[in-house]
Coordinates of C-alpha atoms (C1' of nucleotides) in Angstrom, one line a residue:
Chain A
X1 CA -4.2 -7.0 3.5
X2 CA -4.2 -8.6 0.1
X3 CA -1.5 -11.2 0.6
X4 CA -2.6 -12.0 4.1
X5 CA -6.3 -12.5 3.1
X6 CA -5.3 -14.5 0.0
X7 CA -3.1 -16.9 1.9
X8 CA -5.8 -17.3 4.5
X9 CA -8.4 -18.0 1.9
X10 CA -6.2 -20.7 0.3
X11 CA -5.7 -22.2 3.6
X12 CA -9.4 -22.3 3.9
X13 CA -9.3 -24.9 1.1
X14 CA -7.1 -27.2 3.2
X15 CA -3.8 -27.4 5.1
X16 CA -0.7 -26.2 3.4
X17 CA 2.9 -25.6 4.2
X18 CA 4.7 -22.4 3.5
X19 CA 6.5 -23.0 0.3
X20 CA 3.5 -24.6 -1.1
X21 CA 1.4 -21.5 -0.4
X22 CA 3.8 -19.5 -2.5
X23 CA 3.1 -21.7 -5.5
X24 CA -0.6 -21.7 -4.8
X25 CA -0.8 -17.9 -4.6
X26 CA 1.3 -17.7 -7.7
X27 CA -0.7 -19.8 -10.0
X28 CA -4.0 -18.4 -8.7
X29 CA -3.0 -14.9 -9.6
X30 CA -1.6 -15.7 -13.0
X31 CA 2.0 -15.5 -11.8
X32 CA 1.8 -11.8 -11.9
X33 CA 3.1 -10.7 -8.6
X34 CA 6.0 -12.9 -7.4
X35 CA 6.0 -13.3 -3.7
X36 CA 9.2 -13.4 -1.7
X37 CA 9.2 -16.6 0.2
X38 CA 10.1 -14.9 3.4
X39 CA 6.9 -13.0 3.3
X40 CA 4.9 -16.2 3.4
X41 CA 6.5 -17.2 6.7
X42 CA 6.0 -13.8 8.1
X43 CA 2.4 -13.8 7.2
X44 CA 1.9 -17.3 8.5
X45 CA 3.4 -16.2 11.9
X46 CA 1.1 -13.2 12.0
X47 CA -2.0 -15.2 11.0
X48 CA -1.2 -17.7 13.7
X49 CA -0.6 -14.9 16.2
X50 CA -4.1 -13.6 15.4
X51 CA -5.6 -17.0 15.9
X52 CA -6.8 -17.4 12.3
X53 CA -4.6 -20.4 11.5
X54 CA -2.7 -23.0 13.6
X55 CA 0.2 -25.3 13.0
X56 CA -1.1 -28.8 12.3
X57 CA 1.5 -31.4 11.6
X58 CA 4.9 -32.0 10.0
X59 CA 4.7 -34.7 7.4
X60 CA 7.2 -37.4 6.4
X61 CA 9.0 -34.9 4.2
X62 CA 9.3 -32.4 7.0
X63 CA 6.8 -30.0 5.7
X64 CA 5.3 -27.8 8.3
X65 CA 1.6 -27.6 7.7
X66 CA -0.8 -24.9 8.8
X67 CA -4.6 -25.2 9.0
X68 CA -7.3 -22.6 9.2
X69 CA -9.2 -22.2 12.5
X70 CA -12.9 -21.4 12.9
X71 CA -12.1 -17.7 13.4
X72 CA -10.1 -17.9 10.2
X73 CA -12.9 -19.4 8.3
X74 CA -15.2 -16.6 9.5
X75 CA -12.6 -14.1 8.4
X76 CA -12.5 -15.6 4.9
X77 CA -16.3 -15.6 4.6
X78 CA -16.4 -12.0 5.7
X79 CA -13.7 -11.1 3.2
X80 CA -15.6 -12.7 0.3
X81 CA -18.9 -11.2 1.4
X82 CA -17.7 -7.7 1.8
X83 CA -16.9 -5.7 -1.4
X84 CA -13.5 -4.1 -1.9
X85 CA -13.7 -0.6 -0.7
X86 CA -12.6 1.8 -3.4
X87 CA -13.2 5.4 -2.3
X88 CA -12.3 5.3 1.4
X89 CA -9.0 3.6 0.7
X90 CA -7.3 3.4 -2.7
X91 CA -5.0 6.3 -3.0
X92 CA -4.1 6.8 -6.6
X93 CA -0.4 7.4 -6.7
X94 CA -0.4 9.0 -10.1
X95 CA -3.4 11.3 -9.4
X96 CA -1.8 12.5 -6.2
X97 CA 1.5 13.0 -8.0
X98 CA 0.1 15.0 -10.9
X99 CA -2.2 17.1 -8.8
X100 CA 0.6 18.0 -6.4
X101 CA 2.9 18.6 -9.3
X102 CA 0.4 20.8 -11.0
X103 CA 0.1 23.0 -8.0
X104 CA 3.8 23.5 -7.7
X105 CA 5.4 26.5 -9.3
X106 CA 8.0 26.0 -11.9
X107 CA 7.1 22.4 -12.7
X108 CA 6.5 21.5 -16.3
X109 CA 3.5 19.3 -15.8
X110 CA 3.1 18.7 -19.5
X111 CA 6.5 17.1 -19.5
X112 CA 5.6 15.0 -16.5
X113 CA 2.5 13.8 -18.3
X114 CA 4.5 13.2 -21.5
X115 CA 6.9 10.8 -19.9
X116 CA 4.2 9.2 -18.0
X117 CA 2.1 8.7 -21.2
X118 CA 5.1 7.1 -22.9
X119 CA 5.4 4.3 -20.4
X120 CA 1.7 4.0 -19.9
X121 CA 1.3 3.5 -23.6
X122 CA 4.0 0.9 -23.7
X123 CA 2.5 -0.7 -20.7
X124 CA -0.9 -0.9 -22.4
X125 CA 0.6 -2.3 -25.5
X126 CA 2.4 -5.0 -23.6
X127 CA -0.9 -5.8 -21.8
X128 CA -2.8 -5.9 -25.0
X129 CA -0.4 -8.4 -26.4
X130 CA -0.4 -10.4 -23.2
X131 CA -4.2 -10.5 -23.2
X132 CA -4.3 -11.7 -26.8
X133 CA -1.6 -14.3 -26.1
X134 CA -3.5 -15.9 -23.2
X135 CA -5.6 -18.8 -24.5
X136 CA -7.8 -20.0 -21.7
X137 CA -7.5 -23.7 -21.4
X138 CA -7.7 -24.2 -17.6
X139 CA -8.1 -22.5 -14.3
X140 CA -4.6 -21.1 -14.3
X141 CA -4.7 -19.5 -17.6
X142 CA -8.2 -18.2 -16.8
X143 CA -6.8 -16.6 -13.6
X144 CA -4.0 -15.1 -15.7
X145 CA -6.6 -13.8 -18.2
X146 CA -8.6 -12.1 -15.4
X147 CA -5.6 -10.4 -14.0
X148 CA -4.3 -9.3 -17.3
X149 CA -7.7 -7.9 -18.2
X150 CA -7.8 -6.0 -15.0
X151 CA -4.5 -4.4 -15.6
X152 CA -5.5 -3.6 -19.2
X153 CA -8.7 -1.8 -18.4
X154 CA -6.9 0.2 -15.7
X155 CA -4.1 1.0 -18.1
X156 CA -6.6 2.3 -20.6
X157 CA -8.3 4.3 -17.9
X158 CA -5.0 5.8 -17.0
X159 CA -4.4 6.9 -20.6
X160 CA -7.8 8.4 -20.9
X161 CA -7.2 10.3 -17.7
X162 CA -3.8 11.5 -18.8
X163 CA -5.4 12.9 -22.0
X164 CA -8.2 14.5 -20.1
X165 CA -5.8 16.0 -17.6
X166 CA -3.5 17.4 -20.3
X167 CA -6.5 19.0 -21.9
X168 CA -7.6 20.5 -18.6
X169 CA -4.2 21.9 -17.9
X170 CA -3.9 23.3 -21.4
X171 CA -7.0 25.2 -20.9
X172 CA -5.8 26.2 -17.4
X173 CA -2.3 27.5 -17.8
X174 CA 0.4 26.5 -15.4
X175 CA 1.1 29.9 -13.9
X176 CA -2.6 30.2 -12.9
X177 CA -2.5 26.7 -11.3
X178 CA 0.4 27.1 -9.0
X179 CA -0.6 27.5 -5.4
X180 CA 1.3 29.6 -3.0
X181 CA 2.0 28.3 0.4
X182 CA -0.9 29.4 2.6
X183 CA -0.1 32.6 4.3
X184 CA 0.2 32.2 8.1
X185 CA -2.6 33.7 10.0
X186 CA -1.2 35.6 13.0
X187 CA -2.2 35.3 16.6
X188 CA -3.0 31.6 16.3
X189 CA -1.6 28.3 17.6
X190 CA 1.1 27.7 20.0
X191 CA 2.4 30.9 21.8
X192 CA 5.8 32.3 21.4
X193 CA 7.3 30.9 24.6
X194 CA 10.7 30.5 23.0
X195 CA 11.7 32.0 19.8
X196 CA 14.6 29.8 18.8
X197 CA 16.7 29.6 15.7
X198 CA 17.5 25.9 15.1
X199 CA 19.9 24.7 12.5
Chain B
X1 CA 5.8 6.7 -0.8
X2 CA 3.1 8.9 -1.9
X3 CA 2.6 11.0 1.2
X4 CA 6.3 11.1 1.9
X5 CA 7.1 12.3 -1.7
X6 CA 4.2 14.8 -1.8
X7 CA 5.2 16.4 1.5
X8 CA 8.8 16.6 0.3
X9 CA 7.7 18.2 -3.0
X10 CA 5.6 20.8 -1.1
X11 CA 8.6 21.6 1.1
X12 CA 10.5 22.1 -2.1
X13 CA 8.3 25.1 -2.7
X14 CA 9.4 26.7 0.6
X15 CA 9.7 26.0 4.4
X16 CA 6.6 24.8 6.1
X17 CA 5.6 23.6 9.5
X18 CA 3.8 20.4 10.2
X19 CA 0.2 21.5 10.6
X20 CA 0.5 23.7 7.6
X21 CA 1.7 20.8 5.5
X22 CA -1.5 18.9 6.2
X23 CA -3.5 21.8 4.8
X24 CA -1.3 22.1 1.8
X25 CA -1.5 18.4 1.0
X26 CA -5.2 18.6 1.6
X27 CA -6.0 21.4 -0.8
X28 CA -3.6 20.2 -3.4
X29 CA -5.2 16.8 -3.6
X30 CA -8.8 18.0 -3.7
X31 CA -9.4 17.2 0.0
X32 CA -9.9 13.7 -1.1
X33 CA -7.7 11.7 1.3
X34 CA -7.7 13.3 4.8
X35 CA -4.3 12.9 6.4
X36 CA -4.0 12.2 10.1
X37 CA -1.9 15.0 11.6
X38 CA 0.3 12.5 13.4
X39 CA 1.4 11.1 10.1
X40 CA 2.8 14.5 9.1
X41 CA 5.1 14.6 12.1
X42 CA 6.2 11.0 11.6
X43 CA 7.0 11.6 8.0
X44 CA 8.9 14.8 8.8
X45 CA 11.0 12.9 11.3
X46 CA 11.8 10.3 8.7
X47 CA 12.5 12.8 6.0
X48 CA 14.9 14.5 8.4
X49 CA 16.5 11.3 9.3
X50 CA 17.2 10.6 5.7
X51 CA 18.7 14.0 5.2
X52 CA 16.1 15.3 2.8
X53 CA 14.8 18.1 5.0
X54 CA 16.1 19.9 8.0
X55 CA 14.6 21.9 10.8
X56 CA 15.0 25.5 10.1
X57 CA 13.5 27.9 12.7
X58 CA 10.7 28.4 15.0
X59 CA 8.8 31.6 14.4
X60 CA 7.2 34.0 16.7
X61 CA 4.1 31.8 16.9
X62 CA 6.1 28.8 17.8
X63 CA 5.7 27.1 14.5
X64 CA 8.5 24.6 13.8
X65 CA 9.6 25.1 10.3
X66 CA 11.3 22.5 8.1
X67 CA 13.2 23.3 4.9
X68 CA 14.3 21.0 2.1
X69 CA 18.0 20.1 1.6
X70 CA 19.9 19.8 -1.6
X71 CA 19.5 16.0 -1.4
X72 CA 15.8 16.6 -0.9
X73 CA 15.6 18.8 -4.0
X74 CA 17.3 16.1 -6.1
X75 CA 14.9 13.6 -4.8
X76 CA 11.9 15.7 -5.8
X77 CA 13.4 16.3 -9.2
X78 CA 13.9 12.5 -9.6
X79 CA 10.3 11.9 -8.5
X80 CA 8.9 14.3 -11.1
X81 CA 11.2 13.0 -13.8
X82 CA 10.4 9.3 -13.3
X83 CA 7.1 7.9 -14.4
X84 CA 4.9 6.1 -11.9
X85 CA 5.6 2.4 -12.2
X86 CA 2.5 0.5 -12.9
X87 CA 3.2 -3.1 -13.7
X88 CA 6.0 -3.9 -11.3
X89 CA 4.2 -2.5 -8.4
X90 CA 0.5 -1.8 -8.3
X91 CA -1.3 -4.8 -7.0
X92 CA -4.9 -4.7 -7.7
X93 CA -6.7 -5.8 -4.6
X94 CA -10.0 -6.6 -6.4
X95 CA -8.3 -8.6 -9.2
X96 CA -6.4 -10.7 -6.7
X97 CA -9.4 -11.2 -4.6
X98 CA -11.6 -12.4 -7.5
X99 CA -9.0 -14.6 -9.1
X100 CA -8.2 -16.2 -5.8
X101 CA -11.9 -16.5 -5.1
X102 CA -12.6 -18.1 -8.5
X103 CA -10.0 -20.8 -8.0
X104 CA -11.5 -21.7 -4.6
X105 CA -14.0 -24.5 -4.5
X106 CA -17.5 -23.8 -3.2
X107 CA -17.3 -20.0 -3.6
X108 CA -20.1 -18.4 -5.5
X109 CA -18.0 -15.9 -7.5
X110 CA -21.1 -14.6 -9.3
X111 CA -22.4 -13.4 -6.0
X112 CA -19.1 -11.9 -5.0
X113 CA -19.1 -10.0 -8.3
X114 CA -22.7 -9.0 -7.8
X115 CA -22.2 -7.3 -4.4
X116 CA -19.0 -5.7 -5.8
X117 CA -20.8 -4.4 -8.8
X118 CA -23.5 -2.9 -6.6
X119 CA -21.0 -0.8 -4.6
X120 CA -18.9 -0.1 -7.7
X121 CA -22.0 1.3 -9.5
X122 CA -22.9 3.4 -6.6
X123 CA -19.4 4.6 -6.4
X124 CA -19.3 5.5 -10.0
X125 CA -22.6 7.4 -9.7
X126 CA -21.3 9.4 -6.8
X127 CA -18.2 10.2 -8.7
X128 CA -20.1 11.2 -11.8
X129 CA -22.1 13.6 -9.7
X130 CA -19.1 14.9 -8.0
X131 CA -17.4 15.4 -11.3
X132 CA -20.4 17.3 -12.7
X133 CA -20.6 19.4 -9.5
X134 CA -17.0 20.6 -9.6
X135 CA -16.8 23.9 -11.4
X136 CA -13.2 24.8 -11.9
X137 CA -12.6 28.3 -10.8
X138 CA -9.1 28.1 -9.3
X139 CA -6.2 25.8 -8.5
X140 CA -7.9 24.0 -5.7
X141 CA -11.0 23.1 -7.6
X142 CA -8.9 22.1 -10.6
X143 CA -6.9 19.8 -8.3
X144 CA -10.2 18.4 -7.1
X145 CA -11.4 17.9 -10.7
X146 CA -8.3 16.0 -11.6
X147 CA -8.5 13.7 -8.7
X148 CA -12.3 13.1 -9.2
X149 CA -11.6 12.4 -12.8
X150 CA -9.0 9.8 -12.0
X151 CA -11.3 8.0 -9.6
X152 CA -14.1 8.1 -12.1
X153 CA -12.1 6.6 -15.0
X154 CA -10.9 3.9 -12.7
X155 CA -14.4 3.2 -11.4
X156 CA -15.6 2.8 -15.0
X157 CA -12.7 0.5 -15.8
X158 CA -13.6 -1.5 -12.8
X159 CA -17.1 -2.0 -13.9
X160 CA -16.0 -2.9 -17.4
X161 CA -13.7 -5.5 -15.9
X162 CA -16.4 -6.9 -13.6
X163 CA -18.7 -7.4 -16.7
X164 CA -16.0 -9.0 -18.6
X165 CA -15.0 -11.2 -15.7
X166 CA -18.6 -12.3 -15.1
X167 CA -18.8 -13.2 -18.8
X168 CA -15.7 -15.2 -18.7
X169 CA -16.7 -17.1 -15.7
X170 CA -20.1 -17.8 -17.1
X171 CA -18.5 -19.4 -20.1
X172 CA -16.2 -21.2 -17.8
X173 CA -18.2 -22.8 -15.1
X174 CA -17.2 -22.6 -11.5
X175 CA -16.6 -26.3 -10.9
X176 CA -14.1 -26.4 -13.8
X177 CA -12.3 -23.3 -12.4
X178 CA -11.6 -24.5 -8.9
X179 CA -8.0 -25.5 -8.3
X180 CA -7.0 -28.3 -6.1
X181 CA -4.1 -27.8 -3.8
X182 CA -1.1 -28.9 -5.7
X183 CA -0.2 -32.5 -4.9
X184 CA 3.0 -32.9 -2.9
X185 CA 5.8 -34.5 -4.8
X186 CA 7.6 -37.1 -2.7
X187 CA 11.3 -37.4 -2.0
X188 CA 11.8 -33.6 -2.0
X189 CA 12.6 -30.9 0.4
X190 CA 13.6 -31.2 3.9
X191 CA 14.3 -34.7 5.2
X192 CA 12.2 -36.4 7.8
X193 CA 14.4 -35.8 10.8
X194 CA 11.5 -35.5 13.1
X195 CA 8.0 -36.5 12.3
X196 CA 6.2 -34.5 14.8
X197 CA 2.5 -33.9 15.3
X198 CA 2.2 -30.3 16.5
X199 CA -1.0 -28.8 17.9
Chain C
dA1 C1' 31.9 -31.6 -7.3
dC2 C1' 28.7 -28.0 -8.0
dA3 C1' 24.8 -25.5 -9.3
dG4 C1' 20.1 -24.9 -8.5
dC5 C1' 15.9 -25.8 -6.5
dC6 C1' 13.0 -27.0 -2.2
dA7 C1' 12.1 -25.5 2.3
dT8 C1' 12.1 -23.0 6.7
dG9 C1' 12.9 -19.4 9.1
dT10 C1' 14.9 -14.7 11.2
dA11 C1' 16.0 -9.9 11.4
dA12 C1' 15.6 -5.6 9.9
dC13 C1' 13.3 -2.2 7.8
dT14 C1' 9.7 0.8 5.1
dT15 C1' 5.5 3.4 4.7
dG16 C1' 1.2 4.1 6.3
dT17 C1' -2.1 4.7 10.1
dT18 C1' -4.1 5.6 14.5
dA19 C1' -4.7 6.7 19.3
dC20 C1' -3.2 9.4 22.8
dA21 C1' -1.1 13.4 25.6
dT22 C1' -0.5 18.1 26.0
dG23 C1' -1.4 22.8 25.8
dA24 C1' -2.5 27.2 23.8
dT25 C1' -5.7 30.1 21.4
dT26 C1' -10.2 31.4 19.4
dT27 C1' -15.0 31.2 19.2
dT28 C1' -19.5 30.7 21.1
Chain D
dA1 C1' -17.0 28.5 31.0
dA2 C1' -17.0 25.3 27.4
dA3 C1' -16.2 23.7 22.8
dA4 C1' -13.6 23.9 18.7
dT5 C1' -9.4 24.5 16.4
dC6 C1' -4.4 25.1 16.0
dA7 C1' -0.2 22.8 16.9
dT8 C1' 3.4 19.5 18.2
dG9 C1' 4.7 15.4 19.3
dT10 C1' 5.0 10.1 21.0
dA11 C1' 4.1 5.3 21.0
dA12 C1' 2.6 1.5 19.0
dC13 C1' 1.4 -1.3 15.4
dA14 C1' 0.0 -3.3 10.6
dA15 C1' 1.4 -5.0 6.2
dG16 C1' 4.6 -5.4 2.9
dT17 C1' 9.4 -6.3 1.4
dT18 C1' 14.0 -7.8 1.3
dA19 C1' 18.4 -9.9 2.6
dC20 C1' 20.4 -13.4 4.8
dA21 C1' 21.4 -18.1 7.1
dT22 C1' 20.8 -22.8 6.9
dG23 C1' 20.5 -27.3 5.0
dG24 C1' 18.8 -31.1 2.2
dC25 C1' 17.9 -33.0 -2.3
dT26 C1' 18.3 -33.3 -7.6
dG27 C1' 20.5 -33.2 -11.9
dT28 C1' 24.6 -32.5 -14.6

DNA sequence: ACAGCCATGTAACTTGTTACATGATTTT
DNA sequence: AAAATCATGTAACAAGTTACATGGCTGT
């Protein structure tokens, strides 16, 4: 939803053509997540399909402009008014990976954590330097600063969590953590109409 | 990739049937992200298509078992060996939203931050309580503890970032932050073969 | 002449997600 | 008898992502 909503919000500022939108998204997010141009046109098609934007005109240079509709403006307003829902959504890839890994027998979770920490540390260092390097002298560098900050605080959080997790698992040895596959309870579920050996 | 890889990893522990996999995923991730059952079967189909698992047999209760293939085991090993890639991937929805919002004219970013902070605070409180409530007495509660911890540290990071961002924007007034749509440079791009007014 | 950018688009595909159909078994 | 749960599956779709085709314009 992020790209879609962002492009729509930018179009809320005024008509744009596809290629232009890429540049707009880019500088407004600190050039952090490069967008494949194709995705812009896909997204525009879908936004148009949903009645949130409409083709306006093609200018003297041949640029195909889109403009936001009333429904689109409402959508943007709703987006800005509603907080981002952490909790319901937001699956943490690393948390899932480590908790699944920890419940698997024969997996050296400490090692998994170790390699993860190495790259997470490097990542945090890189972000620290990037944060220090940004000197805010305009909207674009400010946007960059915000985004780098966000990544930095999350990288720090991740490292804290890795430490905490390592601690927890040290106190709770691996062999005691592994989960067996739940034993099947008999006489349940679908009946044995056909007992077939497949494969 | 998270669900897919997790299910594959669980299958690496031994053959399972679909419904069972849901329960396994559920308890191994602290019952945090409920999985629609249908997704299990979809994912199993796709894993089979990709040669990572194969149908094994149907037992007396009619349960359709899948087992991991050699290719699947390699995939799991690779998954566990490779760190999660923050940086390349990992788009922060909130960071994008706020930096786009901040570069938009006529948007009260302080208000956006305000409503976000309200729910983020509530979220952190709920997580704090949840973290305090978990008493680790087995693999499942440990998994739950790990996941809650992860959400907690990220919620804290988010609040820190919101404060920092609010500060930054206070020092850098909104009117100076808004970005105009980039002016079009003439004599570029597609030629004016047809100057059409569409819509 | 040629490389590289500007610009629009299409086609295919991935993972995730939900709604629905179906039916058996278990519990109340 | 009805409700809840176990269980398998299908169909459709959303959003993101990439590779490719096409062609003009700009700078070397």
